[in-house]
mmCIF file of C-alpha atoms in Angstrom:
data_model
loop_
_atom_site.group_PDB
_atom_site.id
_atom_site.type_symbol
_atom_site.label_atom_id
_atom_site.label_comp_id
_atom_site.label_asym_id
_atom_site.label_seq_id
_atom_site.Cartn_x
_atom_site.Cartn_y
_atom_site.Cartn_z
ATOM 1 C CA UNK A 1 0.000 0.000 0.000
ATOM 2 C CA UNK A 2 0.941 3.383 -1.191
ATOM 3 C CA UNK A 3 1.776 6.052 1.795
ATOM 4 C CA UNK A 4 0.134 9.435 1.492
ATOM 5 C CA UNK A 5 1.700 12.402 2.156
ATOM 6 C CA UNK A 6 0.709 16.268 2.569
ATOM 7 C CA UNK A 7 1.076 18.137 -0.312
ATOM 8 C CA UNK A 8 4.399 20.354 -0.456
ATOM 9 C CA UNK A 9 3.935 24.533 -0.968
ATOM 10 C CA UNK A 10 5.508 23.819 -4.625
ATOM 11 C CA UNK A 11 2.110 21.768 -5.089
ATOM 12 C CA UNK A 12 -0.204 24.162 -3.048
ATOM 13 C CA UNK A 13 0.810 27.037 -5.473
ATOM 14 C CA UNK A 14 0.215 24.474 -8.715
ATOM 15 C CA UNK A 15 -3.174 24.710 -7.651
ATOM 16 C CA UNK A 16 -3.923 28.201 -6.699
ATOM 17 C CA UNK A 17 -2.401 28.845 -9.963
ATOM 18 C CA UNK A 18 -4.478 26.677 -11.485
ATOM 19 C CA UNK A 19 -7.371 28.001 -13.780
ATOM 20 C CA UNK A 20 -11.350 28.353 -12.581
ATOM 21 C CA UNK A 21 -13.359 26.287 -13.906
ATOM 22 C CA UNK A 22 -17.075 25.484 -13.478
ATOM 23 C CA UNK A 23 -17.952 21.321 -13.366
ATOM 24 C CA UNK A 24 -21.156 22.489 -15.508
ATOM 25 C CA UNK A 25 -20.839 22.058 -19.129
ATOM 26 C CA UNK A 26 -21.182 24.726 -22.199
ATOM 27 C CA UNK A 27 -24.472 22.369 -23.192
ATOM 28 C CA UNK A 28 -25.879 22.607 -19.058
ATOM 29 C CA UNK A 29 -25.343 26.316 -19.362
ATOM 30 C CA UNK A 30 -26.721 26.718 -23.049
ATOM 31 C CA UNK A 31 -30.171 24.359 -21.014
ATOM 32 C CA UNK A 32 -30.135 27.308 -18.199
ATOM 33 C CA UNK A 33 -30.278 30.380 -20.682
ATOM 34 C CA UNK A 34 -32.552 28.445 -23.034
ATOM 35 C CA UNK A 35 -35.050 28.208 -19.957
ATOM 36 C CA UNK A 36 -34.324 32.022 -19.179
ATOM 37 C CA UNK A 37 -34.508 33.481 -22.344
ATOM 38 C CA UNK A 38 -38.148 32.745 -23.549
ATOM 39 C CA UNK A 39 -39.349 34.124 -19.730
ATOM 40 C CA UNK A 40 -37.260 37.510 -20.362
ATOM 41 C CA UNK A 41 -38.758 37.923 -24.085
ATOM 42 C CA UNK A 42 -42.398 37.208 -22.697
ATOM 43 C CA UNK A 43 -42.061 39.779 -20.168
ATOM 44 C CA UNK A 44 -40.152 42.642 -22.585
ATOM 45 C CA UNK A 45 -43.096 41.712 -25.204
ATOM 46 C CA UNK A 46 -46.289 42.148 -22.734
ATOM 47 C CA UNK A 47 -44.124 44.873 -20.388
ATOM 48 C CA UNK A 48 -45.681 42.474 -17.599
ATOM 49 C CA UNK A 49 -42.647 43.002 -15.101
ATOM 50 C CA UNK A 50 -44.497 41.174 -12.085
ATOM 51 C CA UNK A 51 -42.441 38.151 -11.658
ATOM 52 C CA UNK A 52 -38.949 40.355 -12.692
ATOM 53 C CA UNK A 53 -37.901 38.724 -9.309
ATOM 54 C CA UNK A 54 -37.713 35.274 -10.330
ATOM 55 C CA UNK A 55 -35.322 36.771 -13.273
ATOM 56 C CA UNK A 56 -33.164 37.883 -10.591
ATOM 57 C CA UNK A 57 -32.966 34.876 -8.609
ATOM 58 C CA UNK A 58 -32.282 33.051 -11.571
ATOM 59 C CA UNK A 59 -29.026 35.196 -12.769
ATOM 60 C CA UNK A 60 -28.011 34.853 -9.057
ATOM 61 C CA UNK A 61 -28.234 31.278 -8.547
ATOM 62 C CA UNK A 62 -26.053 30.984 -12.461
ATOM 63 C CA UNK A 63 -24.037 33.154 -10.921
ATOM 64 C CA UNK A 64 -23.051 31.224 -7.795
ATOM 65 C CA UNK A 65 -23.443 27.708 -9.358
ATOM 66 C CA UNK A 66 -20.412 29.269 -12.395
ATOM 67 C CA UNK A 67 -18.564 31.852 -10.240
ATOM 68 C CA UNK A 68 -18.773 31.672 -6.348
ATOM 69 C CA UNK A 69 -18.691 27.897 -5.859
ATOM 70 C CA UNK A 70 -15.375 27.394 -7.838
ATOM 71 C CA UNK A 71 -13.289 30.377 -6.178
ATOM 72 C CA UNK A 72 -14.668 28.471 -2.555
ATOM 73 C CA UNK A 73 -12.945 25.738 -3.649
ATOM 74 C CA UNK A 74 -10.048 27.705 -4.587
ATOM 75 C CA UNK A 75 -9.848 29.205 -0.712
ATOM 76 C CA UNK A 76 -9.931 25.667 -0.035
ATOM 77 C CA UNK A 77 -6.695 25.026 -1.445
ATOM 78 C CA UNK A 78 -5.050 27.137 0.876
ATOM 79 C CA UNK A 79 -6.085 26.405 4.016
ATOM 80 C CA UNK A 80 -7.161 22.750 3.691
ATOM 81 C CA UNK A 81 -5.183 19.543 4.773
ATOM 82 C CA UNK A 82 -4.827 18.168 1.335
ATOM 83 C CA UNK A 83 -2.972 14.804 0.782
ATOM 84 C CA UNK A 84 -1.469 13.111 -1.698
ATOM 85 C CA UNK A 85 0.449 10.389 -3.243
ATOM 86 C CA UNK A 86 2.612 9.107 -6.231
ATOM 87 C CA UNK A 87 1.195 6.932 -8.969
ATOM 88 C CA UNK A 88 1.355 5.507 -12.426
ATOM 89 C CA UNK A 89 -0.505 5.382 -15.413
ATOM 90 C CA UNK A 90 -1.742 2.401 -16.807
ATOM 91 C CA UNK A 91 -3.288 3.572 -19.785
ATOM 92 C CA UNK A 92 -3.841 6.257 -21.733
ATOM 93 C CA UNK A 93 -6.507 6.664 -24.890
ATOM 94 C CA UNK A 94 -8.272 9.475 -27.228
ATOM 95 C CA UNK A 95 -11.420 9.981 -25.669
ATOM 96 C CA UNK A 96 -12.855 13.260 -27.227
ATOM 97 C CA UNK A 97 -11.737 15.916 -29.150
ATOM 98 C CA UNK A 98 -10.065 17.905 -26.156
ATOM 99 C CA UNK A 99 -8.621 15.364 -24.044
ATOM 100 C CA UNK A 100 -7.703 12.472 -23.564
ATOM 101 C CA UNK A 101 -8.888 9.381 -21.016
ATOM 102 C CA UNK A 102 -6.374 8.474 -18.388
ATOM 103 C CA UNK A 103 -6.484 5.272 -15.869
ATOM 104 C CA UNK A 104 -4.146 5.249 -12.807
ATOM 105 C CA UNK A 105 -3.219 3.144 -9.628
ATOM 106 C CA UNK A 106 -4.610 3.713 -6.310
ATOM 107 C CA UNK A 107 -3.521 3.593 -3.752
ATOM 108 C CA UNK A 108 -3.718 -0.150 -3.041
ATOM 109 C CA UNK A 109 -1.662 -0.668 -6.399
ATOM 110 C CA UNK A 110 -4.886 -1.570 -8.146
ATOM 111 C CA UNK A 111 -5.940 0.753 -10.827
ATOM 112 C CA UNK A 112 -8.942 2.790 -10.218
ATOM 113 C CA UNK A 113 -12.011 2.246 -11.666
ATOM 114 C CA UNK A 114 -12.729 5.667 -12.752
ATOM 115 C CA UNK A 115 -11.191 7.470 -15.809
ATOM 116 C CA UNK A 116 -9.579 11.139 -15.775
ATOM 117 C CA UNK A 117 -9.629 13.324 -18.404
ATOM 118 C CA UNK A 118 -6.154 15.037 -18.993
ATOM 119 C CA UNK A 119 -5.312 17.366 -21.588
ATOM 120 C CA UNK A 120 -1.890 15.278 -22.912
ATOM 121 C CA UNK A 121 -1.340 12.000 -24.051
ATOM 122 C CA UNK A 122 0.556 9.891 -21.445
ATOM 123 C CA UNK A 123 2.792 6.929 -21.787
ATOM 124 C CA UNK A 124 1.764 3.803 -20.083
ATOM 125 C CA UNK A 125 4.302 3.864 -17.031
ATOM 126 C CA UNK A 126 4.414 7.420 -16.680
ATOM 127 C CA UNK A 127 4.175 9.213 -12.839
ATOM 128 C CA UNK A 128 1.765 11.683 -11.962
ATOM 129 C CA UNK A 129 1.468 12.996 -8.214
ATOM 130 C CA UNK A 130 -2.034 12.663 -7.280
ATOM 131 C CA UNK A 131 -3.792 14.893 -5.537
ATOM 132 C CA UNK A 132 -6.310 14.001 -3.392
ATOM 133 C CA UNK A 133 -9.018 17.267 -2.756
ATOM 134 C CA UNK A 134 -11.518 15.882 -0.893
ATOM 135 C CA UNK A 135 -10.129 12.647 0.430
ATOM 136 C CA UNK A 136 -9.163 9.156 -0.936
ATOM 137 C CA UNK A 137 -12.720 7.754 -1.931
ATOM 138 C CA UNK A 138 -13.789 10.695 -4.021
ATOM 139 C CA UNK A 139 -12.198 9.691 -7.429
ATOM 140 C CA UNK A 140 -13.474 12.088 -9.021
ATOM 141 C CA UNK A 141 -12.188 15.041 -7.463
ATOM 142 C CA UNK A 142 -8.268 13.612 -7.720
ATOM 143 C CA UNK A 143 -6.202 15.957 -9.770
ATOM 144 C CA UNK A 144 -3.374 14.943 -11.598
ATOM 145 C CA UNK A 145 0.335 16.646 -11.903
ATOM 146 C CA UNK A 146 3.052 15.260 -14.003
ATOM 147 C CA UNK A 147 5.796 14.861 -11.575
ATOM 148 C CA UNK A 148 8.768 15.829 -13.648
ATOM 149 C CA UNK A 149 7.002 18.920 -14.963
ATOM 150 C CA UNK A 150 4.517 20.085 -12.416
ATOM 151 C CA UNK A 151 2.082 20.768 -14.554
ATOM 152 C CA UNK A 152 -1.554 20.067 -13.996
ATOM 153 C CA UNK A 153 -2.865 17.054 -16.071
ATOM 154 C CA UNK A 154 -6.837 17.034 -15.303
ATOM 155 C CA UNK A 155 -8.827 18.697 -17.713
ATOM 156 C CA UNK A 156 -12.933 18.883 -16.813
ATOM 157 C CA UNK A 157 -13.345 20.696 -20.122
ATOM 158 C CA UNK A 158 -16.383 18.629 -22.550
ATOM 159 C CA UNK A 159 -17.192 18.945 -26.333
ATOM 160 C CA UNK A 160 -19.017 21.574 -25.652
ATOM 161 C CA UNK A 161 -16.725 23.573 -24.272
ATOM 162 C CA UNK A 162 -16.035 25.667 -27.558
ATOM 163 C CA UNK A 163 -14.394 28.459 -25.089
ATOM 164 C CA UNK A 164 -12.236 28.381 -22.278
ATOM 165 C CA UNK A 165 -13.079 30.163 -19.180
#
């Protein structure tokens, strides 16, 4: 069994340095507005402002879910106990247009069952430094640094991404 380890201030500034980014989707946010838009035209059209409220609520909830939730779990980064550990890859494939899909070990030397999209192709063997945000049975929220480089590997970005934010 692997031994975790806290993460070093090297690591800690990786991922302050690291770009925002929303888990919700171009297509999820496209779904949102598409719901919003029709209910702003109807009231512009009839000049029936009564429920101008719920439009409010509505940009402020988008705003939150896109804007304020990721920069919380930015001030996370600094003053959290994140841990970590070494791994390798064990395989590596296209997945999408963006990225690619990327299986590691855990840290019971048996490979995860969850794939990670990364933004590079990796070589089967390669390590990566793992880095474990909210503990070590939330796959999905392990973020991946190459450990010769530093640089961050994880990529949440979809198809639909056309932009980057």
């Amino acid at each position: 069994m692997k031994k975790t380890r806290k993460i070093t201030k090297e690591e800690r500034e990786i991922l302050l340095n690291m770009q925002l980014r929303s888990r919700l989707s171009l297509l999820v946010l496209f779904y949102i507005f598409g719901l919003i838009l029709p209910f702003i035209t109807c009231m512009i059209l009839t000049m029936n402002f009564k429920f101008f409220y719920l439009l409010i609520i509505s940009f402020f909830l988008l705003f939150v879910i896109v804007y304020l939730i990721p920069k919380f779990e930015k001030n996370n980064y600094l003053k959290g106990d994140i841990r970590c550990f070494n791994s390798v890859v064990v395989s590596c494939k296209p997945h999408d247009i963006y990225y690619y899909v990327c299986e590691i070990n855990g840290l019971d030397d048996v490979f995860i069952d969850h794939r990670y999209p990364i933004n590079t192709k990796l070589t089967k063997g390669t390590e990566v430094i793992v880095i474990m945000i909210e503990g070590s049975k939330k796959y999905k929220d392990y973020i991946l640094l190459d450990k010769e480089t530093k640089q961050v590997l994880t990529d949440y970005r979809t198809r639909f991404d056309l932009i980057d934010c």
